[in-house]
Coordinates of C-alpha atoms in Angstrom, one line a residue:
Chain D
M1 CA -99.5 -58.8 -73.5
S2 CA -96.2 -60.2 -74.5
D3 CA -95.8 -63.9 -75.3
T4 CA -92.4 -64.0 -73.7
I5 CA -92.4 -65.8 -70.3
H6 CA -90.7 -63.9 -67.6
V7 CA -88.9 -66.1 -65.1
L8 CA -87.6 -65.1 -61.7
T9 CA -84.8 -67.5 -60.6
V10 CA -83.7 -67.5 -57.0
D11 CA -80.4 -69.1 -56.2
D12 CA -77.4 -68.2 -54.0
S13 CA -74.9 -69.7 -56.3
A14 CA -73.5 -67.3 -58.8
S15 CA -72.4 -70.2 -61.0
M16 CA -75.9 -71.8 -61.0
R17 CA -77.4 -68.4 -61.8
A18 CA -75.1 -68.1 -64.8
L19 CA -76.1 -71.6 -65.9
L20 CA -79.8 -70.9 -65.6
R21 CA -79.6 -67.6 -67.3
A22 CA -77.8 -69.2 -70.3
A23 CA -80.2 -72.1 -70.5
L24 CA -83.4 -69.9 -70.2
T25 CA -82.4 -66.9 -72.4
S26 CA -81.3 -69.2 -75.2
R27 CA -84.8 -70.7 -75.1
G28 CA -86.5 -67.3 -75.3
Y29 CA -87.3 -66.5 -71.7
M30 CA -86.9 -63.2 -70.0
V31 CA -84.9 -63.8 -66.9
T32 CA -84.6 -61.9 -63.7
Q33 CA -82.3 -63.3 -60.9
A34 CA -82.2 -62.9 -57.2
E35 CA -79.5 -64.4 -54.8
D36 CA -81.9 -65.4 -52.0
G37 CA -85.4 -65.2 -50.7
V38 CA -84.9 -61.7 -49.2
A39 CA -83.6 -60.3 -52.5
A40 CA -86.5 -62.0 -54.4
L41 CA -89.1 -60.5 -52.1
E42 CA -87.5 -57.0 -52.4
W43 CA -87.6 -57.2 -56.1
L44 CA -91.1 -58.7 -56.3
S45 CA -92.5 -56.0 -54.0
G46 CA -91.8 -53.5 -56.8
S47 CA -92.0 -55.5 -60.0
G48 CA -93.7 -58.7 -59.1
D49 CA -96.6 -58.2 -61.5
E50 CA -94.3 -58.7 -64.4
V51 CA -93.3 -62.2 -63.4
D52 CA -95.0 -65.3 -64.9
V53 CA -93.2 -68.0 -62.9
I54 CA -90.6 -68.3 -60.1
V55 CA -87.9 -71.0 -59.9
T56 CA -86.2 -71.2 -56.5
D57 CA -83.5 -73.1 -54.8
I58 CA -84.0 -74.4 -51.2
N59 CA -80.8 -74.0 -49.3
M60 CA -80.0 -70.3 -49.3
P61 CA -78.7 -67.9 -46.7
R62 CA -81.0 -65.2 -45.1
M63 CA -84.2 -66.7 -46.4
D64 CA -84.5 -70.2 -47.8
G65 CA -86.8 -71.5 -50.5
F66 CA -89.4 -72.7 -48.0
G67 CA -89.6 -69.3 -46.4
L68 CA -89.9 -67.6 -49.8
I69 CA -92.7 -69.8 -50.9
E70 CA -94.6 -69.3 -47.6
A71 CA -94.1 -65.5 -47.8
L72 CA -95.4 -65.4 -51.4
R73 CA -98.4 -67.6 -50.8
G74 CA -99.3 -65.2 -48.0
Q75 CA -99.7 -62.4 -50.5
V76 CA -102.9 -62.3 -52.6
R77 CA -101.0 -61.2 -55.7
F78 CA -98.7 -64.2 -55.7
R79 CA -101.3 -66.8 -54.6
D80 CA -101.6 -68.2 -58.1
C81 CA -98.1 -67.6 -59.4
P82 CA -96.4 -70.9 -60.3
I83 CA -93.4 -71.6 -58.1
L84 CA -91.0 -74.4 -59.0
V85 CA -88.4 -75.6 -56.6
L86 CA -85.0 -76.4 -58.3
S87 CA -82.8 -78.2 -55.7
T88 CA -80.1 -80.8 -55.2
E89 CA -82.4 -82.2 -52.5
S90 CA -84.8 -84.9 -53.5
S91 CA -86.1 -86.3 -50.2
D92 CA -89.8 -87.0 -49.8
D93 CA -90.1 -85.0 -46.6
K94 CA -88.6 -81.9 -48.3
K95 CA -90.9 -82.3 -51.2
A96 CA -93.9 -82.7 -48.9
R97 CA -92.8 -79.5 -47.0
A98 CA -92.6 -77.6 -50.3
R99 CA -95.9 -78.8 -51.5
S100 CA -97.5 -77.9 -48.2
A101 CA -96.0 -74.4 -48.4
G102 CA -97.6 -74.0 -51.8
A103 CA -95.0 -75.0 -54.4
T104 CA -96.2 -76.0 -57.8
G105 CA -93.5 -78.6 -58.4
W106 CA -90.1 -79.9 -57.8
I107 CA -87.1 -80.3 -60.1
V108 CA -84.0 -82.1 -59.1
K109 CA -80.6 -80.7 -59.9
P110 CA -78.6 -81.3 -62.0
F111 CA -81.2 -79.9 -64.3
D112 CA -81.9 -80.8 -67.8
A113 CA -82.6 -77.6 -69.7
D114 CA -85.2 -79.2 -72.0
K115 CA -87.1 -80.7 -69.1
L116 CA -87.0 -77.4 -67.2
D117 CA -88.2 -75.6 -70.4
S118 CA -91.1 -78.1 -70.7
A119 CA -92.1 -77.7 -67.0
L120 CA -92.0 -73.9 -67.3
R121 CA -94.3 -73.9 -70.3
R122 CA -96.6 -76.4 -68.7
V123 CA -97.2 -74.4 -65.5
T124 CA -97.5 -71.1 -67.3
H125 CA -100.1 -72.2 -69.9
Chain H
M1 CA -67.9 -94.4 -50.9
F2 CA -65.7 -96.7 -48.9
V3 CA -65.6 -96.6 -45.2
T4 CA -63.0 -98.3 -43.0
T5 CA -62.4 -98.0 -39.3
D6 CA -59.0 -98.1 -37.7
M7 CA -57.2 -97.0 -34.5
Q8 CA -55.3 -93.7 -34.4
D9 CA -53.7 -92.4 -31.2
G10 CA -55.7 -94.9 -29.2
R11 CA -59.1 -93.8 -30.7
S12 CA -61.3 -95.3 -33.4
V13 CA -61.3 -93.2 -36.6
R14 CA -63.6 -93.8 -39.6
R15 CA -61.7 -93.3 -42.9
V16 CA -64.1 -92.4 -45.7
T17 CA -62.8 -92.6 -49.2
V18 CA -64.4 -90.1 -51.5
M19 CA -64.5 -91.5 -55.0
Q20 CA -64.9 -89.7 -58.4
G21 CA -68.3 -88.2 -58.6
Q22 CA -69.0 -88.2 -54.9
V23 CA -69.5 -85.7 -52.1
Y24 CA -69.2 -86.4 -48.4
V25 CA -69.7 -84.0 -45.5
G26 CA -68.5 -85.1 -42.1
S27 CA -70.9 -86.5 -39.6
G28 CA -69.4 -84.6 -36.7
E29 CA -67.8 -87.8 -35.4
S30 CA -64.1 -88.6 -35.6
E31 CA -63.4 -89.1 -39.3
M32 CA -60.8 -88.7 -41.9
L33 CA -61.8 -88.2 -45.5
T34 CA -59.4 -89.5 -48.1
T35 CA -59.0 -89.5 -51.9
V36 CA -56.4 -90.1 -54.5
L37 CA -56.3 -87.7 -57.4
G38 CA -54.8 -87.4 -60.9
S39 CA -56.4 -84.8 -63.1
C40 CA -59.5 -84.8 -61.0
I41 CA -60.0 -82.0 -58.4
A42 CA -61.0 -82.5 -54.8
C43 CA -62.3 -79.4 -53.0
C44 CA -62.4 -79.4 -49.2
L45 CA -64.7 -76.9 -47.6
Y46 CA -64.7 -76.0 -43.9
D47 CA -66.7 -73.8 -41.7
P48 CA -64.5 -73.2 -38.6
T49 CA -67.4 -71.9 -36.4
A50 CA -69.7 -74.9 -37.0
Q51 CA -66.7 -77.2 -37.3
V52 CA -68.3 -78.8 -40.4
G53 CA -66.2 -79.9 -43.3
G54 CA -66.7 -81.8 -46.5
M55 CA -65.0 -83.0 -49.7
N56 CA -66.0 -83.6 -53.3
H57 CA -64.1 -85.2 -56.1
F58 CA -64.9 -84.2 -59.7
L59 CA -63.6 -85.3 -63.1
L60 CA -64.4 -82.3 -65.3
A61 CA -65.2 -78.6 -64.9
E62 CA -68.5 -78.0 -66.7
P63 CA -70.2 -79.1 -69.9
N64 CA -69.5 -77.1 -73.1
P65 CA -72.1 -74.5 -73.6
G66 CA -74.7 -75.6 -76.1
S67 CA -73.6 -79.2 -76.0
G68 CA -76.9 -80.3 -74.4
T69 CA -74.9 -82.2 -71.7
I70 CA -76.4 -82.1 -68.2
A71 CA -74.0 -80.9 -65.6
D72 CA -74.2 -84.1 -63.6
Q73 CA -72.0 -85.8 -61.0
N74 CA -69.1 -85.8 -63.5
Y75 CA -68.9 -82.1 -63.3
G76 CA -67.5 -79.6 -60.8
I77 CA -70.3 -77.2 -61.4
Y78 CA -72.8 -79.7 -59.9
L79 CA -70.6 -81.3 -57.2
M80 CA -69.5 -77.9 -55.9
E81 CA -73.1 -76.9 -55.3
L82 CA -73.9 -80.2 -53.8
L83 CA -71.0 -79.9 -51.4
I84 CA -72.1 -76.4 -50.4
N85 CA -75.7 -77.4 -49.9
Q86 CA -74.8 -80.5 -47.8
M87 CA -72.5 -78.3 -45.7
M88 CA -75.5 -75.9 -45.1
T89 CA -77.8 -78.7 -44.1
R90 CA -75.2 -79.7 -41.5
G91 CA -75.1 -76.2 -40.0
G92 CA -72.4 -74.7 -42.2
V93 CA -72.7 -71.1 -43.3
K94 CA -71.5 -70.2 -46.8
S95 CA -70.0 -66.8 -45.8
R96 CA -67.8 -68.6 -43.2
M97 CA -66.6 -71.4 -45.5
K98 CA -63.0 -71.7 -46.5
A99 CA -61.7 -73.8 -49.3
H100 CA -58.7 -76.0 -50.1
I101 CA -58.3 -77.5 -53.6
Y102 CA -56.0 -80.3 -54.7
G103 CA -55.3 -82.3 -57.8
G104 CA -55.6 -81.1 -61.4
A105 CA -52.4 -82.8 -62.5
N106 CA -51.8 -83.2 -66.2
M107 CA -51.0 -86.9 -66.1
H108 CA -50.4 -87.6 -69.8
T109 CA -48.4 -85.5 -72.2
G110 CA -49.9 -84.9 -75.5
M111 CA -53.4 -84.9 -74.2
A112 CA -55.6 -81.9 -73.4
R113 CA -54.6 -80.3 -70.2
I114 CA -57.7 -81.3 -68.3
G115 CA -56.0 -80.9 -65.0
D116 CA -55.3 -77.2 -65.6
A117 CA -58.8 -76.6 -66.8
N118 CA -60.2 -78.3 -63.7
A119 CA -58.0 -76.3 -61.4
L120 CA -58.9 -73.0 -63.2
F121 CA -62.6 -73.8 -62.9
A122 CA -62.3 -74.5 -59.2
R123 CA -60.5 -71.2 -58.5
N124 CA -63.0 -69.2 -60.6
F125 CA -66.0 -70.9 -58.9
L126 CA -64.7 -70.1 -55.5
Q127 CA -64.0 -66.6 -56.5
D128 CA -67.5 -66.2 -57.9
E129 CA -69.0 -67.6 -54.7
A130 CA -66.8 -65.4 -52.5
I131 CA -65.4 -68.5 -50.7
P132 CA -61.7 -67.8 -49.7
L133 CA -59.2 -70.3 -51.1
V134 CA -56.8 -70.8 -48.2
R135 CA -54.7 -73.6 -49.5
H136 CA -54.1 -75.3 -52.8
D137 CA -51.8 -77.7 -54.4
T138 CA -52.7 -78.2 -58.1
G139 CA -51.0 -78.8 -61.5
G140 CA -47.8 -80.6 -62.2
D141 CA -47.8 -84.2 -63.5
S142 CA -48.0 -86.2 -60.2
A143 CA -50.8 -87.9 -58.5
R144 CA -51.8 -86.8 -55.0
R145 CA -53.2 -88.4 -51.9
I146 CA -55.4 -86.2 -49.8
E147 CA -56.5 -86.6 -46.2
F148 CA -59.0 -84.1 -44.6
D149 CA -60.2 -83.9 -41.1
P150 CA -63.7 -82.5 -41.4
V151 CA -64.0 -81.5 -37.7
L152 CA -60.7 -79.7 -37.4
G153 CA -60.4 -78.6 -41.0
R154 CA -56.9 -79.9 -41.4
T155 CA -55.6 -81.3 -44.7
R156 CA -52.6 -83.3 -45.7
C157 CA -51.6 -83.5 -49.3
R158 CA -48.8 -86.0 -50.4
I159 CA -47.4 -86.6 -53.8
I160 CA -47.6 -90.3 -54.7
E161 CA -46.5 -92.5 -57.6
A162 CA -48.5 -91.9 -60.7
A163 CA -49.3 -95.6 -60.9
A164 CA -51.2 -95.2 -57.7
A165 CA -53.5 -92.6 -59.2
P166 CA -57.0 -93.9 -60.1
V167 CA -57.7 -94.1 -63.7
A168 CA -60.3 -91.4 -64.3
K169 CA -63.6 -93.0 -65.3
P170 CA -64.5 -91.8 -68.8
V171 CA -67.7 -90.0 -69.3
V172 CA -69.8 -92.5 -71.2
R173 CA -73.1 -91.3 -72.8
P174 CA -75.8 -91.9 -72.1
K175 CA -75.3 -92.2 -68.4
Q176 CA -77.2 -89.1 -67.2
V177 CA -80.1 -90.9 -65.7
G178 CA -82.5 -88.9 -63.6
G179 CA -81.0 -85.5 -64.2
G180 CA -83.6 -82.8 -63.9
D181 CA -86.5 -85.1 -62.9
V182 CA -89.7 -83.0 -62.7
E183 CA -92.5 -83.6 -60.3
L184 CA -95.6 -81.3 -60.5
F185 CA -97.7 -81.3 -57.4

């Protein structure tokens, strides 16, 4: 088994995806990116076993982050996969909703790449 | 954010001043969003179907790669996303959004052309996000006053005396408090 951590990032912003890809690949992660919850589920249905952790935005078209988390937690194979929310939102009710849906944690944008790195290593070990 | 209320055409209008580093999305009530720009950029987004509009006001485009700087409220890369997300929470749909950008003046000769860099960033960002840029007034060496009606999507951009332009608040480190706060459940 490879020591490289494989992260799936889900964010509708192309600019944010570029920022995340640069931050994570420079820290040694393997990165796959999807533009919303629907695209993430499509990719995960074929290659989900390769993913160690998922980082998802909340506000996205087609399927938002809450919908994605609920859909994944409804599948046995993703029941234990860490899912971190990365969002500009920081309200307690949104966090409570994510927690209730099965999220592992919440990171507020703008993200600090070192803190994100630390959180990813913590939830995958 | 400064909010004043005055009468316009016999009706009460809230005037919201969007300062550097801020984002404001219309409440749906009668409002006028205003700002004054030098080298900063203001992006106004509008969803004509939902009749939702908002404005941001950013100082710089994005941090230099590898600098370790967090893309916080000083940077367009963060404030653009914040604006889009706040529009979405008010019923805006990204694929329907249209954009106006203003500002990006190069106010001081002999200095780095920050205004040009800011305007280029805004154009590239909108192109990457597939948001049509329907109106823009950027560059030059003059300050601008912007007014934006977030319900009707109408903007007014006027050139004003340079002395009226706000002095861009410098980015002082460390000021990036709270960026990337992590909470594990």
